[in-house]
Short mmCIF file of N, CA, C and O in Angstrom, two decimals:
data_model
loop_
_atom_site.label_atom_id
_atom_site.label_comp_id
_atom_site.label_asym_id
_atom_site.label_seq_id
_atom_site.Cartn_x
_atom_site.Cartn_y
_atom_site.Cartn_z
N MET E 1 81.69 93.70 97.09
CA MET E 1 81.39 93.57 95.68
C MET E 1 82.61 93.02 94.95
O MET E 1 83.71 93.50 95.15
N ASP E 2 82.38 92.04 94.14
CA ASP E 2 83.46 91.44 93.36
C ASP E 2 83.75 92.33 92.15
O ASP E 2 82.93 92.45 91.25
N GLY E 3 84.90 92.95 92.14
CA GLY E 3 85.26 93.89 91.09
C GLY E 3 85.51 93.25 89.74
O GLY E 3 85.48 93.92 88.71
N SER E 4 85.75 91.95 89.73
CA SER E 4 86.02 91.28 88.46
C SER E 4 84.72 90.94 87.71
O SER E 4 84.76 90.67 86.52
N ARG E 5 83.60 90.97 88.39
CA ARG E 5 82.33 90.66 87.74
C ARG E 5 81.76 91.89 87.05
O ARG E 5 81.87 93.00 87.56
N HIS E 6 81.19 91.70 85.91
CA HIS E 6 80.52 92.76 85.14
C HIS E 6 81.44 93.94 84.85
O HIS E 6 80.98 95.07 84.71
N ASN E 7 82.73 93.70 84.81
CA ASN E 7 83.72 94.74 84.48
C ASN E 7 83.62 95.94 85.44
O ASN E 7 83.75 97.09 85.06
N ARG E 8 83.36 95.66 86.72
CA ARG E 8 83.17 96.72 87.72
C ARG E 8 84.44 97.52 87.97
O ARG E 8 84.37 98.74 88.18
N ASN E 9 85.58 96.87 87.98
CA ASN E 9 86.83 97.59 88.26
C ASN E 9 87.05 98.73 87.29
O ASN E 9 87.44 99.83 87.69
N ALA E 10 86.83 98.49 86.01
CA ALA E 10 87.04 99.53 85.00
C ALA E 10 86.09 100.70 85.22
O ALA E 10 86.50 101.86 85.13
N GLY E 11 84.84 100.42 85.52
CA GLY E 11 83.87 101.49 85.75
C GLY E 11 84.19 102.30 86.99
O GLY E 11 84.12 103.53 86.99
N CYS E 12 84.55 101.62 88.07
CA CYS E 12 84.88 102.32 89.32
C CYS E 12 86.16 103.14 89.17
O CYS E 12 86.26 104.25 89.68
N ARG E 13 87.12 102.60 88.47
CA ARG E 13 88.38 103.33 88.24
C ARG E 13 88.11 104.60 87.43
O ARG E 13 88.62 105.68 87.75
N ALA E 14 87.30 104.49 86.39
CA ALA E 14 86.97 105.66 85.57
C ALA E 14 86.20 106.69 86.41
O ALA E 14 86.44 107.89 86.28
N HIS E 15 85.31 106.24 87.27
CA HIS E 15 84.55 107.14 88.14
C HIS E 15 85.49 107.87 89.10
O HIS E 15 85.40 109.08 89.28
N ASP E 16 86.39 107.13 89.72
CA ASP E 16 87.35 107.75 90.65
C ASP E 16 88.24 108.76 89.94
O ASP E 16 88.51 109.83 90.46
N ASN E 17 88.69 108.42 88.76
CA ASN E 17 89.55 109.33 88.01
C ASN E 17 88.78 110.58 87.56
O ASN E 17 89.34 111.67 87.52
N ALA E 18 87.51 110.41 87.24
CA ALA E 18 86.72 111.54 86.76
C ALA E 18 86.39 112.51 87.88
O ALA E 18 86.30 113.71 87.65
N TYR E 19 86.20 112.00 89.07
CA TYR E 19 85.79 112.91 90.14
C TYR E 19 86.66 112.84 91.39
O TYR E 19 87.08 113.85 91.92
N GLY E 20 86.92 111.65 91.87
CA GLY E 20 87.50 111.52 93.20
C GLY E 20 88.98 111.70 93.32
O GLY E 20 89.46 112.58 94.04
N ILE E 21 89.76 110.92 92.64
CA ILE E 21 91.19 110.87 92.88
C ILE E 21 91.91 112.14 92.45
O ILE E 21 92.80 112.63 93.12
N TYR E 22 91.50 112.71 91.35
CA TYR E 22 92.21 113.86 90.81
C TYR E 22 91.61 115.20 91.21
O TYR E 22 91.68 116.16 90.47
N GLY E 23 90.99 115.26 92.37
CA GLY E 23 90.60 116.54 92.92
C GLY E 23 89.16 116.94 92.79
O GLY E 23 88.74 117.93 93.34
N GLY E 24 88.37 116.17 92.09
CA GLY E 24 86.96 116.47 92.03
C GLY E 24 86.61 117.67 91.19
O GLY E 24 87.36 118.10 90.33
N GLY E 25 85.47 118.21 91.45
CA GLY E 25 84.97 119.35 90.69
C GLY E 25 83.70 119.85 91.31
O GLY E 25 83.49 119.73 92.52
N THR E 26 82.81 120.34 90.48
CA THR E 26 81.54 120.86 90.97
C THR E 26 80.57 119.71 91.23
O THR E 26 80.84 118.56 90.88
N GLU E 27 79.44 120.05 91.81
CA GLU E 27 78.39 119.03 92.01
C GLU E 27 77.91 118.49 90.66
O GLU E 27 77.57 117.33 90.55
N ARG E 28 77.91 119.34 89.67
CA ARG E 28 77.52 118.91 88.31
C ARG E 28 78.51 117.88 87.77
O ARG E 28 78.13 116.90 87.15
N ASP E 29 79.82 118.11 88.01
CA ASP E 29 80.85 117.16 87.59
C ASP E 29 80.69 115.83 88.31
O ASP E 29 80.84 114.76 87.73
N ARG E 30 80.38 115.92 89.61
CA ARG E 30 80.20 114.69 90.39
C ARG E 30 79.00 113.91 89.88
O ARG E 30 79.05 112.69 89.72
N ARG E 31 77.91 114.60 89.58
CA ARG E 31 76.71 113.93 89.07
C ARG E 31 76.99 113.28 87.71
O ARG E 31 76.55 112.16 87.44
N ALA E 32 77.75 113.96 86.87
CA ALA E 32 78.11 113.39 85.56
C ALA E 32 78.95 112.13 85.73
O ALA E 32 78.76 111.14 85.01
N ALA E 33 79.89 112.14 86.67
CA ALA E 33 80.72 110.96 86.94
C ALA E 33 79.87 109.82 87.48
O ALA E 33 80.05 108.66 87.10
N ASP E 34 78.93 110.13 88.36
CA ASP E 34 78.03 109.10 88.90
C ASP E 34 77.18 108.47 87.80
O ASP E 34 77.02 107.25 87.75
N LEU E 35 76.65 109.31 86.91
CA LEU E 35 75.83 108.79 85.83
C LEU E 35 76.65 107.99 84.82
O LEU E 35 76.15 107.01 84.26
N ALA E 36 77.89 108.39 84.59
CA ALA E 36 78.75 107.63 83.68
C ALA E 36 79.03 106.24 84.26
O ALA E 36 79.04 105.24 83.53
N LEU E 37 79.25 106.16 85.57
CA LEU E 37 79.44 104.86 86.23
C LEU E 37 78.17 104.02 86.09
O LEU E 37 78.24 102.84 85.76
N TYR E 38 77.03 104.63 86.31
CA TYR E 38 75.75 103.92 86.17
C TYR E 38 75.57 103.38 84.75
O TYR E 38 75.22 102.21 84.56
N ARG E 39 75.84 104.22 83.74
CA ARG E 39 75.70 103.77 82.35
C ARG E 39 76.68 102.63 82.03
O ARG E 39 76.33 101.69 81.31
N HIS E 40 77.89 102.72 82.55
CA HIS E 40 78.87 101.64 82.34
C HIS E 40 78.36 100.33 82.94
O HIS E 40 78.45 99.28 82.32
N MET E 41 77.82 100.41 84.14
CA MET E 41 77.33 99.21 84.81
C MET E 41 76.12 98.64 84.08
O MET E 41 75.99 97.42 83.93
N ARG E 42 75.22 99.51 83.61
CA ARG E 42 74.06 99.04 82.86
C ARG E 42 74.49 98.38 81.55
O ARG E 42 73.92 97.38 81.14
N ALA E 43 75.48 98.96 80.89
CA ALA E 43 75.97 98.39 79.62
C ALA E 43 76.56 97.00 79.83
O ALA E 43 76.53 96.17 78.92
N ASN E 44 77.08 96.75 81.03
CA ASN E 44 77.65 95.44 81.35
C ASN E 44 76.66 94.54 82.08
O ASN E 44 77.04 93.54 82.68
N ARG E 45 75.39 94.94 82.04
CA ARG E 45 74.29 94.17 82.64
C ARG E 45 74.52 93.84 84.11
O ARG E 45 74.23 92.75 84.58
N ASP E 46 75.03 94.81 84.84
CA ASP E 46 75.29 94.62 86.26
C ASP E 46 73.99 94.84 87.03
O ASP E 46 73.38 95.91 86.94
N PRO E 47 73.54 93.84 87.81
CA PRO E 47 72.28 94.00 88.55
C PRO E 47 72.35 95.03 89.68
O PRO E 47 71.32 95.46 90.18
N LEU E 48 73.53 95.45 90.07
CA LEU E 48 73.69 96.42 91.15
C LEU E 48 73.80 97.86 90.65
O LEU E 48 74.07 98.76 91.45
N ALA E 49 73.58 98.09 89.38
CA ALA E 49 73.79 99.42 88.79
C ALA E 49 72.99 100.50 89.50
O ALA E 49 73.54 101.53 89.89
N PHE E 50 71.70 100.30 89.69
CA PHE E 50 70.88 101.34 90.31
C PHE E 50 71.27 101.54 91.78
O PHE E 50 71.33 102.67 92.26
N LEU E 51 71.54 100.46 92.48
CA LEU E 51 71.95 100.56 93.88
C LEU E 51 73.25 101.35 94.02
O LEU E 51 73.38 102.20 94.90
N VAL E 52 74.21 101.10 93.15
CA VAL E 52 75.47 101.83 93.17
C VAL E 52 75.24 103.30 92.83
O VAL E 52 75.82 104.19 93.47
N LEU E 53 74.40 103.59 91.86
CA LEU E 53 74.07 104.98 91.54
C LEU E 53 73.48 105.69 92.76
O LEU E 53 73.88 106.80 93.10
N TYR E 54 72.56 105.03 93.44
CA TYR E 54 71.95 105.62 94.62
C TYR E 54 72.99 105.95 95.69
O TYR E 54 73.04 107.07 96.20
N PHE E 55 73.82 104.97 96.02
CA PHE E 55 74.78 105.19 97.10
C PHE E 55 75.89 106.17 96.73
O PHE E 55 76.33 106.95 97.58
N THR E 56 76.35 106.17 95.49
CA THR E 56 77.37 107.15 95.11
C THR E 56 76.80 108.56 95.08
O THR E 56 77.48 109.52 95.43
N THR E 57 75.53 108.68 94.70
CA THR E 57 74.90 110.00 94.66
C THR E 57 74.58 110.52 96.05
O THR E 57 74.88 111.67 96.38
N VAL E 58 74.01 109.68 96.89
CA VAL E 58 73.55 110.12 98.21
C VAL E 58 74.68 110.18 99.23
O VAL E 58 74.74 111.10 100.04
N TYR E 59 75.59 109.20 99.20
CA TYR E 59 76.61 109.12 100.24
C TYR E 59 78.02 109.42 99.76
O TYR E 59 78.96 109.35 100.54
N GLY E 60 78.20 109.74 98.49
CA GLY E 60 79.53 110.02 97.96
C GLY E 60 80.23 111.17 98.66
O GLY E 60 81.45 111.18 98.80
N TRP E 61 79.45 112.16 99.11
CA TRP E 61 80.03 113.32 99.80
C TRP E 61 80.78 112.90 101.06
O TRP E 61 81.71 113.56 101.48
N PHE E 62 80.35 111.78 101.66
CA PHE E 62 80.99 111.32 102.89
C PHE E 62 82.42 110.86 102.62
O PHE E 62 83.29 111.00 103.46
N PHE E 63 82.64 110.33 101.44
CA PHE E 63 83.97 109.83 101.10
C PHE E 63 84.84 110.87 100.42
O PHE E 63 86.04 110.91 100.63
N PHE E 64 84.26 111.71 99.57
CA PHE E 64 85.03 112.70 98.84
C PHE E 64 84.36 114.06 98.90
O PHE E 64 83.22 114.20 98.49
N ASN E 65 85.07 115.04 99.37
CA ASN E 65 84.58 116.42 99.36
C ASN E 65 85.78 117.32 99.15
O ASN E 65 86.62 117.46 100.03
N TYR E 66 85.86 117.93 98.00
CA TYR E 66 87.01 118.77 97.68
C TYR E 66 86.64 120.24 97.61
O TYR E 66 87.37 121.04 97.07
N HIS E 67 85.49 120.61 98.14
CA HIS E 67 85.05 122.00 98.08
C HIS E 67 85.51 122.83 99.27
O HIS E 67 85.50 124.04 99.21
N GLY E 68 85.88 122.18 100.36
CA GLY E 68 86.38 122.91 101.51
C GLY E 68 85.30 123.28 102.51
O GLY E 68 85.61 123.80 103.57
N ARG E 69 84.05 123.03 102.22
CA ARG E 69 82.96 123.32 103.15
C ARG E 69 82.20 122.05 103.45
O ARG E 69 81.75 121.42 102.51
N PRO E 70 81.94 121.62 104.59
CA PRO E 70 82.48 122.08 105.87
C PRO E 70 83.86 121.50 106.18
O PRO E 70 84.42 121.79 107.21
N TRP E 71 84.40 120.68 105.34
CA TRP E 71 85.75 120.14 105.49
C TRP E 71 86.33 119.98 104.11
O TRP E 71 85.67 120.18 103.11
N ARG E 72 87.57 119.58 104.04
CA ARG E 72 88.21 119.34 102.74
C ARG E 72 88.85 117.97 102.79
O ARG E 72 89.54 117.63 103.74
N GLY E 73 88.65 117.16 101.77
CA GLY E 73 89.24 115.83 101.70
C GLY E 73 88.23 114.75 102.02
O GLY E 73 87.04 114.90 101.78
N GLN E 74 88.70 113.66 102.57
CA GLN E 74 87.84 112.53 102.86
C GLN E 74 87.39 112.58 104.32
O GLN E 74 88.18 112.39 105.23
N LEU E 75 86.11 112.81 104.53
CA LEU E 75 85.57 112.85 105.87
C LEU E 75 85.74 111.52 106.57
O LEU E 75 86.06 111.47 107.76
N ILE E 76 85.57 110.43 105.84
CA ILE E 76 85.68 109.12 106.46
C ILE E 76 87.07 108.92 107.09
O ILE E 76 87.21 108.30 108.12
N ARG E 77 88.09 109.50 106.47
CA ARG E 77 89.44 109.37 107.04
C ARG E 77 89.63 110.26 108.26
O ARG E 77 90.49 110.01 109.07
N LYS E 78 88.84 111.30 108.38
CA LYS E 78 88.90 112.13 109.57
C LYS E 78 88.21 111.44 110.75
O LYS E 78 88.62 111.58 111.89
N ILE E 79 87.18 110.67 110.46
CA ILE E 79 86.44 109.97 111.50
C ILE E 79 87.10 108.62 111.84
O ILE E 79 87.31 108.30 113.00
N PHE E 80 87.43 107.86 110.80
CA PHE E 80 88.06 106.55 110.97
C PHE E 80 89.49 106.64 110.43
O PHE E 80 89.72 106.45 109.24
N ARG E 81 90.43 106.92 111.27
CA ARG E 81 91.81 107.21 110.88
C ARG E 81 92.48 106.09 110.08
O ARG E 81 93.32 106.34 109.25
N ARG E 82 92.12 104.86 110.35
CA ARG E 82 92.79 103.72 109.68
C ARG E 82 92.13 103.30 108.38
O ARG E 82 92.54 102.35 107.75
N TYR E 83 91.09 104.00 107.96
CA TYR E 83 90.36 103.61 106.75
C TYR E 83 91.23 103.80 105.53
O TYR E 83 91.92 104.72 105.34
#
């Protein structure tokens, strides 16, 4: 995905800061961050907005999990060490 199109970088950065990079929160916090990213993308008329919402909601746990069950941190880095 080209981050310079439809102001995607700003939306993704805000999403990461809201949930991912700074330690996350509850599932409710994660859902709010996902919906904020979706609204940002829709406001910028990004055709991938719904697709991104789907994948961040359904598969986001694979990349970020700060609850400690069944693991803590990024699962993808535990499976793919060089990611």
